[in-house]
Structures are given as C-alpha cells and as structure tokens.
Amino acid sequence: MEIAYSLSIALQSHQQLITAIIITLLSLLAVRSFFKRPHHKSNVTGTATSSAKKQARETRPSSSCNHTSNSAALLNGGAAGPAEEDMVMADVSKVVAEMQSGASMMEQLVPEITTHALSYLDYPSLCRLSMTNSLMRKAANDDNAWKALYHKDFTLEQDTVTPVHGWKAYYAATRAIMNVNTEFFNIIKDGSLSSMSRFWLNADYVKCIHASGILFSGYNAVIQSWQHAFNWEQGVDFQVRDVRARVLTNMAWVTMKTYVDMDNGAFNMTNIFEFHHGRWYLVDHHSSEMLANGDIGQQIVH
C-alpha cells in the first residue's frame, strides 16, 4: 500500500503527462502481440500450431528483409517456400501464445494505480477507451473508476451512496438529469412558452415558486405564471453554478446557484423531476434570492 500511495502522490504532481503515459502503456500492453514479430523458429505444438498454419495460409506476410524476392512474390499473390512458411508459422504461433498471456500481464497491474490513472479521464475519453479492446473495456467499466469520475464531475456529497446498478449507470442517470436541467434554462433564455408547457408534468400537484415568493399550484396556474414571466422580461440568461443532483428510480432533484448578473447577487434554485412515459418532467421549481453576507446568521443550516 505504501508503494501505491507513493505512486499516487507522483501522479498528482504531473497529472496530464503521467496519465497520458499510463494510458498509452495500458493500451500497448493490450495490443503488444500485434506489434512484436520475432524472426526465429519456435517449437509450437497442438492447437497453436494448427491455428498458425491456418492464419499463415490466409495472411502470407513477408517474414524477413533477407528474402526480398519471395516477399515480392507473396505481395503479388505467389506461394512461399517451405523455409519461409515454417518461419511465418512460427511467428503467428508466437503471436497466438502472446495473445493468450497478454491478459495476465494487464491483470498484474496494481488495481489502485489503474483506477487512479483512469480517474483523470473525462466521460467521452473513458467511453472511447472502453471501445479499444476487451481488456480496456474491462478496465474502463470498473465501478471504482466511474465512482471517481462521478465525484469529480458532480459532487462528493454522495460518497456513502451505493447505487443499485453500479456507479456507471448512476453516472449516466445523473448526466441525463443534468442535461434536462440545462434544457430548463435554455427554455427560459428563449422565452418559449410552448417548450415550457411540454417541460412540466401536466398534473394538479405540480408547484412553482418564483423569486417573488408567490406560490403557483397546479399545471394551469404554473404555466400561466411562466407566461407572465416571459412577457415581463425576455431572454434571461442565467449563469448557473454549484449544481448538485440526486437521482432515484423515478424522481430526481437538482439544487444550484444562479446569477442574472454576477455583480448583483444570486438566487438559490431547486428543481424536482419525475420520470413518466420514458422521460423526465419538472414537477416543482423553487427560486429564492440568496441572503447577503451580512444576513448570513439568519440562514437555516440543515
């Protein structure tokens, strides 16, 4: 553990460079068998020999720079001589053997180091890495890697949470609700009442409290309140900060701080969503002006 801790400290000091090196080495270990072609005879028997003969007949690669004429013949569709065929079979057999042992070399890496290196990747990079090959897919699908990515991209508040379907699924669900929450602010910026009407769940229990503090209850009243808001001021572009989400099976809530003007205070906002018919709907919105620093003693701490 001391060695793993020391390597962890070293990684943190040069995050981008060392992470790139480690990921490159992991990839090279996974595909090393495709680049290493020894040019000497090997004693390979059994299944490997049979497989080698088949692959040698199909591929017929050139085996050495010393056999220029035979290599040219192979490239032109000609047949290889017995000596060269034996060498090709030895090469392919060696590759087959190395492919079988390559996984064990990957598995011998300290898991904590691999997870720590992968934690520096962003969401698209981790997804692309998982499509490289089976070994990289196994490493990229590790639950600890997705937990680290979740805490890096979203919040540390849920460290004690144990997602039922794993951290990868929980990350995807959280990212989905974050995208829906972003759509809410895009609708406000566009001032589109039709889009806002589709965004809310058509139910009598939905509620909305604007920054004025007035409560609107029921779908019709809520949509009417947004119509008045859009008529009053068009194209409000909120700057959203400190976004935090919690996702359950059919419910999610998002808290955030929003700014219309970064120099003139901020608002605390909460959006609550419910999942119906394959999509998320807003069922509750609450906006309130943040207290000034001088009034911080009046805030209720939960």
mmCIF file of C-alpha atoms in Angstrom, residues 121-232:
data_model
loop_
_atom_site.group_PDB
_atom_site.id
_atom_site.type_symbol
_atom_site.label_atom_id
_atom_site.label_comp_id
_atom_site.label_asym_id
_atom_site.label_seq_id
_atom_site.Cartn_x
_atom_site.Cartn_y
_atom_site.Cartn_z
ATOM 1 C CA LEU A 121 -10.141 10.887 -17.959
ATOM 2 C CA ASP A 122 -13.359 12.693 -18.749
ATOM 3 C CA TYR A 123 -16.616 10.993 -19.703
ATOM 4 C CA PRO A 124 -16.086 10.860 -23.517
ATOM 5 C CA SER A 125 -12.471 9.664 -23.137
ATOM 6 C CA LEU A 126 -13.446 6.851 -20.774
ATOM 7 C CA CYS A 127 -16.173 5.738 -23.167
ATOM 8 C CA ARG A 128 -13.754 5.764 -26.115
ATOM 9 C CA LEU A 129 -11.194 3.808 -24.111
ATOM 10 C CA SER A 130 -13.775 1.114 -23.352
ATOM 11 C CA MET A 131 -14.198 0.551 -27.114
ATOM 12 C CA THR A 132 -10.476 -0.082 -27.703
ATOM 13 C CA ASN A 133 -10.433 -3.787 -26.854
ATOM 14 C CA SER A 134 -11.737 -6.260 -24.275
ATOM 15 C CA LEU A 135 -9.016 -5.512 -21.716
ATOM 16 C CA MET A 136 -9.538 -1.765 -21.913
ATOM 17 C CA ARG A 137 -13.289 -2.317 -21.762
ATOM 18 C CA LYS A 138 -12.878 -4.265 -18.537
ATOM 19 C CA ALA A 139 -10.681 -1.547 -17.037
ATOM 20 C CA ALA A 140 -12.938 1.299 -18.208
ATOM 21 C CA ASN A 141 -16.051 -0.421 -16.830
ATOM 22 C CA ASP A 142 -14.551 -0.751 -13.367
ATOM 23 C CA ASP A 143 -17.034 0.589 -10.831
ATOM 24 C CA ASN A 144 -14.359 2.465 -8.874
ATOM 25 C CA ALA A 145 -13.334 4.397 -11.987
ATOM 26 C CA TRP A 146 -16.906 5.562 -12.552
ATOM 27 C CA LYS A 147 -17.318 6.448 -8.881
ATOM 28 C CA ALA A 148 -14.212 8.636 -9.063
ATOM 29 C CA LEU A 149 -15.485 10.249 -12.274
ATOM 30 C CA TYR A 150 -18.882 10.893 -10.674
ATOM 31 C CA HIS A 151 -17.329 12.670 -7.702
ATOM 32 C CA LYS A 152 -15.077 14.684 -9.991
ATOM 33 C CA ASP A 153 -17.847 15.822 -12.357
ATOM 34 C CA PHE A 154 -20.740 16.173 -9.933
ATOM 35 C CA THR A 155 -20.499 16.126 -6.148
ATOM 36 C CA LEU A 156 -18.757 14.457 -3.218
ATOM 37 C CA GLU A 157 -21.930 14.555 -1.138
ATOM 38 C CA GLN A 158 -22.955 11.040 -2.127
ATOM 39 C CA ASP A 159 -19.793 9.223 -1.089
ATOM 40 C CA THR A 160 -21.788 6.838 1.114
ATOM 41 C CA VAL A 161 -24.346 6.047 -1.593
ATOM 42 C CA THR A 162 -24.273 2.552 -3.086
ATOM 43 C CA PRO A 163 -26.084 2.675 -6.449
ATOM 44 C CA VAL A 164 -28.198 -0.402 -7.096
ATOM 45 C CA HIS A 165 -26.991 -0.797 -10.685
ATOM 46 C CA GLY A 166 -23.428 0.430 -10.131
ATOM 47 C CA TRP A 167 -21.696 3.794 -10.486
ATOM 48 C CA LYS A 168 -21.558 3.714 -14.285
ATOM 49 C CA ALA A 169 -25.351 3.527 -14.547
ATOM 50 C CA TYR A 170 -25.705 6.125 -11.797
ATOM 51 C CA TYR A 171 -23.292 8.441 -13.595
ATOM 52 C CA ALA A 172 -25.303 8.099 -16.821
ATOM 53 C CA ALA A 173 -28.592 8.800 -14.983
ATOM 54 C CA THR A 174 -27.103 11.849 -13.266
ATOM 55 C CA ARG A 175 -25.696 13.203 -16.517
ATOM 56 C CA ALA A 176 -29.126 12.743 -18.122
ATOM 57 C CA ILE A 177 -30.886 14.754 -15.408
ATOM 58 C CA MET A 178 -28.171 17.422 -15.620
ATOM 59 C CA ASN A 179 -28.880 17.751 -19.347
ATOM 60 C CA VAL A 180 -32.614 18.073 -18.650
ATOM 61 C CA ASN A 181 -31.890 20.758 -16.065
ATOM 62 C CA THR A 182 -29.772 22.636 -18.631
ATOM 63 C CA GLU A 183 -32.694 22.466 -21.063
ATOM 64 C CA PHE A 184 -34.833 24.264 -18.449
ATOM 65 C CA PHE A 185 -32.548 27.302 -18.530
ATOM 66 C CA ASN A 186 -32.355 27.219 -22.323
ATOM 67 C CA ILE A 187 -36.161 27.448 -22.432
ATOM 68 C CA ILE A 188 -36.057 30.456 -20.105
ATOM 69 C CA LYS A 189 -33.420 32.111 -22.290
ATOM 70 C CA ASP A 190 -35.534 31.522 -25.412
ATOM 71 C CA GLY A 191 -38.724 32.621 -23.646
ATOM 72 C CA SER A 192 -40.647 29.745 -25.254
ATOM 73 C CA LEU A 193 -43.965 29.149 -23.503
ATOM 74 C CA SER A 194 -44.774 26.108 -25.666
ATOM 75 C CA SER A 195 -41.485 24.431 -24.698
ATOM 76 C CA MET A 196 -42.056 25.276 -21.028
ATOM 77 C CA SER A 197 -45.560 23.786 -21.257
ATOM 78 C CA ARG A 198 -44.122 20.491 -22.529
ATOM 79 C CA PHE A 199 -41.356 20.577 -19.931
ATOM 80 C CA TRP A 200 -43.754 20.456 -16.964
ATOM 81 C CA LEU A 201 -45.803 17.409 -15.976
ATOM 82 C CA ASN A 202 -49.492 18.049 -16.603
ATOM 83 C CA ALA A 203 -50.714 17.298 -13.086
ATOM 84 C CA ASP A 204 -52.624 19.122 -10.392
ATOM 85 C CA TYR A 205 -49.866 18.692 -7.772
ATOM 86 C CA VAL A 206 -47.049 20.496 -9.623
ATOM 87 C CA LYS A 207 -45.852 23.674 -7.909
ATOM 88 C CA CYS A 208 -43.733 26.691 -8.762
ATOM 89 C CA ILE A 209 -42.347 29.449 -6.535
ATOM 90 C CA HIS A 210 -40.661 32.270 -8.429
ATOM 91 C CA ALA A 211 -38.186 34.687 -6.865
ATOM 92 C CA SER A 212 -41.128 36.917 -5.890
ATOM 93 C CA GLY A 213 -42.109 34.287 -3.338
ATOM 94 C CA ILE A 214 -45.596 33.703 -4.784
ATOM 95 C CA LEU A 215 -46.702 30.067 -4.883
ATOM 96 C CA PHE A 216 -48.424 28.712 -8.007
ATOM 97 C CA SER A 217 -50.057 25.307 -7.673
ATOM 98 C CA GLY A 218 -51.453 23.103 -10.450
ATOM 99 C CA TYR A 219 -50.389 22.818 -14.078
ATOM 100 C CA ASN A 220 -52.513 25.640 -15.493
ATOM 101 C CA ALA A 221 -51.507 28.120 -12.801
ATOM 102 C CA VAL A 222 -47.831 27.228 -13.180
ATOM 103 C CA ILE A 223 -47.816 27.674 -16.972
ATOM 104 C CA GLN A 224 -49.704 30.940 -16.602
ATOM 105 C CA SER A 225 -47.037 32.183 -14.192
ATOM 106 C CA TRP A 226 -44.356 31.475 -16.797
ATOM 107 C CA GLN A 227 -46.369 33.330 -19.413
ATOM 108 C CA HIS A 228 -46.350 36.401 -17.188
ATOM 109 C CA ALA A 229 -42.621 35.954 -16.530
ATOM 110 C CA PHE A 230 -41.820 35.767 -20.252
ATOM 111 C CA ASN A 231 -43.993 38.774 -21.002
ATOM 112 C CA TRP A 232 -42.292 40.753 -18.269
#
